[in-house]
Amino acid sequence: MELLLVQALILGVVEGLTEFLPVSSTGHLILAGEVLGFGKDDLGKAFEVFIQLGAILAVCWEYRARLAAIALGLPTDPEARRFAGRLLLAFLPVAVVGLAAADLIQGYLFRPLPVALAFVAGGLVILWVERRQRRRPPRIHTVDEIGWREAWWVGLAQVAALVPGTSRSGATIVGGMLAGLSRRAATEFSFFLAIPVMLAASGYALLSRWEELDRAYGAAFAVGFAAAFGSAFLATRALLRFVSRHSLVPFAWYRIGFGLLLIVWYRDQLLQGWGG
């Protein structure tokens, strides 16, 4: 039981630290689960879904005042309705495509090769976008300035995150930067957009795996949830401070290096085709 708690703690920290950074939590959890010998059965999959809720709760807590103001202002405040509408618009593309292609994605893309390739490709895209933004300074510097057009483009970019290894936060931040947002505005909008997206995805997955949850060890799930919450809270604050002063280039090179590490790690499986 002690080993299970240690595994839960490590995986919770990995989830929390990587969920909102543009580096893909999925790829890191795949490798961490492989190293720890955890996560291949139904219980492990249910655990991964559960700790995502801890990570998203950290964002809700960080922005609790803003979220409360939006919720309370929806009946009377045009700005609150405007912001909520932008989030809904950005949420729609991934909701529609995700529901339509969920089985295809689960069946073919949650494998070593596509995840590794997505890491490398995502790193190259970030390098290109950062170079592009040096030539084209951003027009939008706060989330309150985001219009319908920018929200729609961020939503379309988020669809790419359905490919494991792409990174939901990475796709939305890059999409925002391409639409004219500053890094900080794109990052903050990515945090807000994560709330409906991850709640919907986690809720759907939990309902489909409810029986596995009933058989789970409660202490391990609690430890993983708490670890994901705490590490995600620290990671989101650190990322906002970082992007206010620096580019995303270090994350790009990290992604490329990690993708190559995955290829080396799974080389035997990759030689046999797609791996398993």
mmCIF file with all atom_site columns, N, CA and C in Angstrom, residues 137-180:
data_model
loop_
_atom_site.group_PDB
_atom_site.id
_atom_site.type_symbol
_atom_site.label_atom_id
_atom_site.label_alt_id
_atom_site.label_comp_id
_atom_site.label_asym_id
_atom_site.label_entity_id
_atom_site.label_seq_id
_atom_site.pdbx_PDB_ins_code
_atom_site.Cartn_x
_atom_site.Cartn_y
_atom_site.Cartn_z
_atom_site.occupancy
_atom_site.B_iso_or_equiv
_atom_site.pdbx_formal_charge
_atom_site.auth_seq_id
_atom_site.auth_comp_id
_atom_site.auth_asym_id
_atom_site.auth_atom_id
_atom_site.pdbx_PDB_model_num
ATOM 1   N N  . PRO A 1 137 ? 4.259   42.061 -33.649 1.00 0.00 ? 137 PRO A N  1
ATOM 2   C CA . PRO A 1 137 ? 3.917   42.254 -32.230 1.00 0.00 ? 137 PRO A CA 1
ATOM 3   C C  . PRO A 1 137 ? 2.431   42.015 -31.980 1.00 0.00 ? 137 PRO A C  1
ATOM 4   N N  . PRO A 1 138 ? 2.070   41.494 -30.801 1.00 0.00 ? 138 PRO A N  1
ATOM 5   C CA . PRO A 1 138 ? 0.663   41.202 -30.494 1.00 0.00 ? 138 PRO A CA 1
ATOM 6   C C  . PRO A 1 138 ? -0.199  42.458 -30.419 1.00 0.00 ? 138 PRO A C  1
ATOM 7   N N  . ARG A 1 139 ? -1.488  42.302 -30.772 1.00 0.00 ? 139 ARG A N  1
ATOM 8   C CA . ARG A 1 139 ? -2.447  43.400 -30.719 1.00 0.00 ? 139 ARG A CA 1
ATOM 9   C C  . ARG A 1 139 ? -3.256  43.391 -29.427 1.00 0.00 ? 139 ARG A C  1
ATOM 10  N N  . ILE A 1 140 ? -3.360  42.203 -28.788 1.00 0.00 ? 140 ILE A N  1
ATOM 11  C CA . ILE A 1 140 ? -4.242  42.017 -27.643 1.00 0.00 ? 140 ILE A CA 1
ATOM 12  C C  . ILE A 1 140 ? -3.401  41.613 -26.441 1.00 0.00 ? 140 ILE A C  1
ATOM 13  N N  . HIS A 1 141 ? -3.551  42.348 -25.349 1.00 0.00 ? 141 HIS A N  1
ATOM 14  C CA . HIS A 1 141 ? -2.669  42.138 -24.198 1.00 0.00 ? 141 HIS A CA 1
ATOM 15  C C  . HIS A 1 141 ? -3.395  41.672 -22.939 1.00 0.00 ? 141 HIS A C  1
ATOM 16  N N  . THR A 1 142 ? -4.717  41.630 -22.945 1.00 0.00 ? 142 THR A N  1
ATOM 17  C CA . THR A 1 142 ? -5.472  41.117 -21.796 1.00 0.00 ? 142 THR A CA 1
ATOM 18  C C  . THR A 1 142 ? -6.612  40.238 -22.295 1.00 0.00 ? 142 THR A C  1
ATOM 19  N N  . VAL A 1 143 ? -7.090  39.342 -21.452 1.00 0.00 ? 143 VAL A N  1
ATOM 20  C CA . VAL A 1 143 ? -8.175  38.456 -21.863 1.00 0.00 ? 143 VAL A CA 1
ATOM 21  C C  . VAL A 1 143 ? -9.474  39.222 -22.107 1.00 0.00 ? 143 VAL A C  1
ATOM 22  N N  . ASP A 1 144 ? -9.632  40.377 -21.480 1.00 0.00 ? 144 ASP A N  1
ATOM 23  C CA . ASP A 1 144 ? -10.850 41.160 -21.678 1.00 0.00 ? 144 ASP A CA 1
ATOM 24  C C  . ASP A 1 144 ? -10.932 41.767 -23.075 1.00 0.00 ? 144 ASP A C  1
ATOM 25  N N  . GLU A 1 145 ? -9.808  41.863 -23.758 1.00 0.00 ? 145 GLU A N  1
ATOM 26  C CA . GLU A 1 145 ? -9.784  42.425 -25.112 1.00 0.00 ? 145 GLU A CA 1
ATOM 27  C C  . GLU A 1 145 ? -10.081 41.378 -26.178 1.00 0.00 ? 145 GLU A C  1
ATOM 28  N N  . ILE A 1 146 ? -10.123 40.110 -25.816 1.00 0.00 ? 146 ILE A N  1
ATOM 29  C CA . ILE A 1 146 ? -10.310 39.042 -26.803 1.00 0.00 ? 146 ILE A CA 1
ATOM 30  C C  . ILE A 1 146 ? -11.705 39.133 -27.414 1.00 0.00 ? 146 ILE A C  1
ATOM 31  N N  . GLY A 1 147 ? -11.759 39.107 -28.745 1.00 0.00 ? 147 GLY A N  1
ATOM 32  C CA . GLY A 1 147 ? -13.032 39.174 -29.452 1.00 0.00 ? 147 GLY A CA 1
ATOM 33  C C  . GLY A 1 147 ? -13.498 37.810 -29.905 1.00 0.00 ? 147 GLY A C  1
ATOM 34  N N  . TRP A 1 148 ? -14.614 37.800 -30.638 1.00 0.00 ? 148 TRP A N  1
ATOM 35  C CA . TRP A 1 148 ? -15.175 36.537 -31.125 1.00 0.00 ? 148 TRP A CA 1
ATOM 36  C C  . TRP A 1 148 ? -14.199 35.844 -32.082 1.00 0.00 ? 148 TRP A C  1
ATOM 37  N N  . ARG A 1 149 ? -13.576 36.614 -32.952 1.00 0.00 ? 149 ARG A N  1
ATOM 38  C CA . ARG A 1 149 ? -12.662 36.035 -33.936 1.00 0.00 ? 149 ARG A CA 1
ATOM 39  C C  . ARG A 1 149 ? -11.489 35.344 -33.240 1.00 0.00 ? 149 ARG A C  1
ATOM 40  N N  . GLU A 1 150 ? -10.877 36.022 -32.297 1.00 0.00 ? 150 GLU A N  1
ATOM 41  C CA . GLU A 1 150 ? -9.722  35.439 -31.599 1.00 0.00 ? 150 GLU A CA 1
ATOM 42  C C  . GLU A 1 150 ? -10.129 34.193 -30.805 1.00 0.00 ? 150 GLU A C  1
ATOM 43  N N  . ALA A 1 151 ? -11.287 34.254 -30.147 1.00 0.00 ? 151 ALA A N  1
ATOM 44  C CA . ALA A 1 151 ? -11.762 33.093 -29.388 1.00 0.00 ? 151 ALA A CA 1
ATOM 45  C C  . ALA A 1 151 ? -11.990 31.901 -30.308 1.00 0.00 ? 151 ALA A C  1
ATOM 46  N N  . TRP A 1 152 ? -12.532 32.170 -31.487 1.00 0.00 ? 152 TRP A N  1
ATOM 47  C CA . TRP A 1 152 ? -12.791 31.083 -32.437 1.00 0.00 ? 152 TRP A CA 1
ATOM 48  C C  . TRP A 1 152 ? -11.488 30.434 -32.902 1.00 0.00 ? 152 TRP A C  1
ATOM 49  N N  . TRP A 1 153 ? -10.480 31.254 -33.187 1.00 0.00 ? 153 TRP A N  1
ATOM 50  C CA . TRP A 1 153 ? -9.211  30.700 -33.639 1.00 0.00 ? 153 TRP A CA 1
ATOM 51  C C  . TRP A 1 153 ? -8.524  29.892 -32.534 1.00 0.00 ? 153 TRP A C  1
ATOM 52  N N  . VAL A 1 154 ? -8.622  30.350 -31.300 1.00 0.00 ? 154 VAL A N  1
ATOM 53  C CA . VAL A 1 154 ? -8.071  29.572 -30.186 1.00 0.00 ? 154 VAL A CA 1
ATOM 54  C C  . VAL A 1 154 ? -8.804  28.237 -30.069 1.00 0.00 ? 154 VAL A C  1
ATOM 55  N N  . GLY A 1 155 ? -10.128 28.270 -30.235 1.00 0.00 ? 155 GLY A N  1
ATOM 56  C CA . GLY A 1 155 ? -10.903 27.044 -30.179 1.00 0.00 ? 155 GLY A CA 1
ATOM 57  C C  . GLY A 1 155 ? -10.526 26.061 -31.268 1.00 0.00 ? 155 GLY A C  1
ATOM 58  N N  . LEU A 1 156 ? -10.301 26.562 -32.471 1.00 0.00 ? 156 LEU A N  1
ATOM 59  C CA . LEU A 1 156 ? -9.877  25.680 -33.559 1.00 0.00 ? 156 LEU A CA 1
ATOM 60  C C  . LEU A 1 156 ? -8.503  25.081 -33.280 1.00 0.00 ? 156 LEU A C  1
ATOM 61  N N  . ALA A 1 157 ? -7.606  25.902 -32.743 1.00 0.00 ? 157 ALA A N  1
ATOM 62  C CA . ALA A 1 157 ? -6.269  25.402 -32.417 1.00 0.00 ? 157 ALA A CA 1
ATOM 63  C C  . ALA A 1 157 ? -6.328  24.307 -31.359 1.00 0.00 ? 157 ALA A C  1
ATOM 64  N N  . GLN A 1 158 ? -7.275  24.424 -30.454 1.00 0.00 ? 158 GLN A N  1
ATOM 65  C CA . GLN A 1 158 ? -7.398  23.445 -29.371 1.00 0.00 ? 158 GLN A CA 1
ATOM 66  C C  . GLN A 1 158 ? -7.749  22.059 -29.896 1.00 0.00 ? 158 GLN A C  1
ATOM 67  N N  . VAL A 1 159 ? -8.372  21.974 -31.059 1.00 0.00 ? 159 VAL A N  1
ATOM 68  C CA . VAL A 1 159 ? -8.706  20.668 -31.636 1.00 0.00 ? 159 VAL A CA 1
ATOM 69  C C  . VAL A 1 159 ? -7.444  19.831 -31.838 1.00 0.00 ? 159 VAL A C  1
ATOM 70  N N  . ALA A 1 160 ? -6.333  20.492 -32.167 1.00 0.00 ? 160 ALA A N  1
ATOM 71  C CA . ALA A 1 160 ? -5.077  19.765 -32.366 1.00 0.00 ? 160 ALA A CA 1
ATOM 72  C C  . ALA A 1 160 ? -4.655  19.017 -31.108 1.00 0.00 ? 160 ALA A C  1
ATOM 73  N N  . ALA A 1 161 ? -5.097  19.507 -29.944 1.00 0.00 ? 161 ALA A N  1
ATOM 74  C CA . ALA A 1 161 ? -4.705  18.887 -28.672 1.00 0.00 ? 161 ALA A CA 1
ATOM 75  C C  . ALA A 1 161 ? -5.373  17.534 -28.460 1.00 0.00 ? 161 ALA A C  1
ATOM 76  N N  . LEU A 1 162 ? -6.323  17.165 -29.309 1.00 0.00 ? 162 LEU A N  1
ATOM 77  C CA . LEU A 1 162 ? -6.910  15.837 -29.215 1.00 0.00 ? 162 LEU A CA 1
ATOM 78  C C  . LEU A 1 162 ? -5.896  14.759 -29.577 1.00 0.00 ? 162 LEU A C  1
ATOM 79  N N  . VAL A 1 163 ? -4.854  15.156 -30.292 1.00 0.00 ? 163 VAL A N  1
ATOM 80  C CA . VAL A 1 163 ? -3.760  14.229 -30.584 1.00 0.00 ? 163 VAL A CA 1
ATOM 81  C C  . VAL A 1 163 ? -2.861  14.136 -29.359 1.00 0.00 ? 163 VAL A C  1
ATOM 82  N N  . PRO A 1 164 ? -2.748  12.978 -28.723 1.00 0.00 ? 164 PRO A N  1
ATOM 83  C CA . PRO A 1 164 ? -1.925  12.860 -27.512 1.00 0.00 ? 164 PRO A CA 1
ATOM 84  C C  . PRO A 1 164 ? -0.489  13.305 -27.765 1.00 0.00 ? 164 PRO A C  1
ATOM 85  N N  . GLY A 1 165 ? 0.045   14.074 -26.819 1.00 0.00 ? 165 GLY A N  1
ATOM 86  C CA . GLY A 1 165 ? 1.398   14.583 -26.966 1.00 0.00 ? 165 GLY A CA 1
ATOM 87  C C  . GLY A 1 165 ? 1.449   15.999 -27.492 1.00 0.00 ? 165 GLY A C  1
ATOM 88  N N  . THR A 1 166 ? 0.317   16.492 -28.006 1.00 0.00 ? 166 THR A N  1
ATOM 89  C CA . THR A 1 166 ? 0.298   17.847 -28.559 1.00 0.00 ? 166 THR A CA 1
ATOM 90  C C  . THR A 1 166 ? 0.309   18.885 -27.447 1.00 0.00 ? 166 THR A C  1
ATOM 91  N N  . SER A 1 167 ? -0.452  18.681 -26.390 1.00 0.00 ? 167 SER A N  1
ATOM 92  C CA . SER A 1 167 ? -0.605  19.591 -25.259 1.00 0.00 ? 167 SER A CA 1
ATOM 93  C C  . SER A 1 167 ? -1.765  20.544 -25.495 1.00 0.00 ? 167 SER A C  1
ATOM 94  N N  . ARG A 1 168 ? -2.776  20.440 -24.647 1.00 0.00 ? 168 ARG A N  1
ATOM 95  C CA . ARG A 1 168 ? -3.921  21.335 -24.760 1.00 0.00 ? 168 ARG A CA 1
ATOM 96  C C  . ARG A 1 168 ? -3.511  22.776 -24.513 1.00 0.00 ? 168 ARG A C  1
ATOM 97  N N  . SER A 1 169 ? -2.718  22.987 -23.472 1.00 0.00 ? 169 SER A N  1
ATOM 98  C CA . SER A 1 169 ? -2.293  24.350 -23.184 1.00 0.00 ? 169 SER A CA 1
ATOM 99  C C  . SER A 1 169 ? -1.376  24.881 -24.287 1.00 0.00 ? 169 SER A C  1
ATOM 100 N N  . GLY A 1 170 ? -0.488  24.020 -24.794 1.00 0.00 ? 170 GLY A N  1
ATOM 101 C CA . GLY A 1 170 ? 0.392   24.446 -25.869 1.00 0.00 ? 170 GLY A CA 1
ATOM 102 C C  . GLY A 1 170 ? -0.374  24.847 -27.108 1.00 0.00 ? 170 GLY A C  1
ATOM 103 N N  . ALA A 1 171 ? -1.373  24.044 -27.481 1.00 0.00 ? 171 ALA A N  1
ATOM 104 C CA . ALA A 1 171 ? -2.159  24.345 -28.679 1.00 0.00 ? 171 ALA A CA 1
ATOM 105 C C  . ALA A 1 171 ? -2.933  25.647 -28.523 1.00 0.00 ? 171 ALA A C  1
ATOM 106 N N  . THR A 1 172 ? -3.534  25.866 -27.355 1.00 0.00 ? 172 THR A N  1
ATOM 107 C CA . THR A 1 172 ? -4.333  27.075 -27.174 1.00 0.00 ? 172 THR A CA 1
ATOM 108 C C  . THR A 1 172 ? -3.460  28.324 -27.049 1.00 0.00 ? 172 THR A C  1
ATOM 109 N N  . ILE A 1 173 ? -2.312  28.211 -26.390 1.00 0.00 ? 173 ILE A N  1
ATOM 110 C CA . ILE A 1 173 ? -1.413  29.366 -26.285 1.00 0.00 ? 173 ILE A CA 1
ATOM 111 C C  . ILE A 1 173 ? -0.876  29.739 -27.659 1.00 0.00 ? 173 ILE A C  1
ATOM 112 N N  . VAL A 1 174 ? -0.446  28.747 -28.418 1.00 0.00 ? 174 VAL A N  1
ATOM 113 C CA . VAL A 1 174 ? 0.056   29.000 -29.771 1.00 0.00 ? 174 VAL A CA 1
ATOM 114 C C  . VAL A 1 174 ? -1.059  29.562 -30.651 1.00 0.00 ? 174 VAL A C  1
ATOM 115 N N  . GLY A 1 175 ? -2.260  28.981 -30.550 1.00 0.00 ? 175 GLY A N  1
ATOM 116 C CA . GLY A 1 175 ? -3.382  29.493 -31.329 1.00 0.00 ? 175 GLY A CA 1
ATOM 117 C C  . GLY A 1 175 ? -3.688  30.943 -30.987 1.00 0.00 ? 175 GLY A C  1
ATOM 118 N N  . GLY A 1 176 ? -3.610  31.268 -29.707 1.00 0.00 ? 176 GLY A N  1
ATOM 119 C CA . GLY A 1 176 ? -3.840  32.640 -29.284 1.00 0.00 ? 176 GLY A CA 1
ATOM 120 C C  . GLY A 1 176 ? -2.784  33.590 -29.817 1.00 0.00 ? 176 GLY A C  1
ATOM 121 N N  . MET A 1 177 ? -1.529  33.167 -29.774 1.00 0.00 ? 177 MET A N  1
ATOM 122 C CA . MET A 1 177 ? -0.457  34.014 -30.287 1.00 0.00 ? 177 MET A CA 1
ATOM 123 C C  . MET A 1 177 ? -0.606  34.244 -31.789 1.00 0.00 ? 177 MET A C  1
ATOM 124 N N  . LEU A 1 178 ? -1.015  33.215 -32.526 1.00 0.00 ? 178 LEU A N  1
ATOM 125 C CA . LEU A 1 178 ? -1.238  33.368 -33.962 1.00 0.00 ? 178 LEU A CA 1
ATOM 126 C C  . LEU A 1 178 ? -2.403  34.307 -34.251 1.00 0.00 ? 178 LEU A C  1
ATOM 127 N N  . ALA A 1 179 ? -3.366  34.368 -33.316 1.00 0.00 ? 179 ALA A N  1
ATOM 128 C CA . ALA A 1 179 ? -4.532  35.242 -33.492 1.00 0.00 ? 179 ALA A CA 1
ATOM 129 C C  . ALA A 1 179 ? -4.261  36.670 -33.038 1.00 0.00 ? 179 ALA A C  1
ATOM 130 N N  . GLY A 1 180 ? -3.045  36.944 -32.554 1.00 0.00 ? 180 GLY A N  1
ATOM 131 C CA . GLY A 1 180 ? -2.692  38.298 -32.171 1.00 0.00 ? 180 GLY A CA 1
ATOM 132 C C  . GLY A 1 180 ? -2.628  38.567 -30.690 1.00 0.00 ? 180 GLY A C  1
#
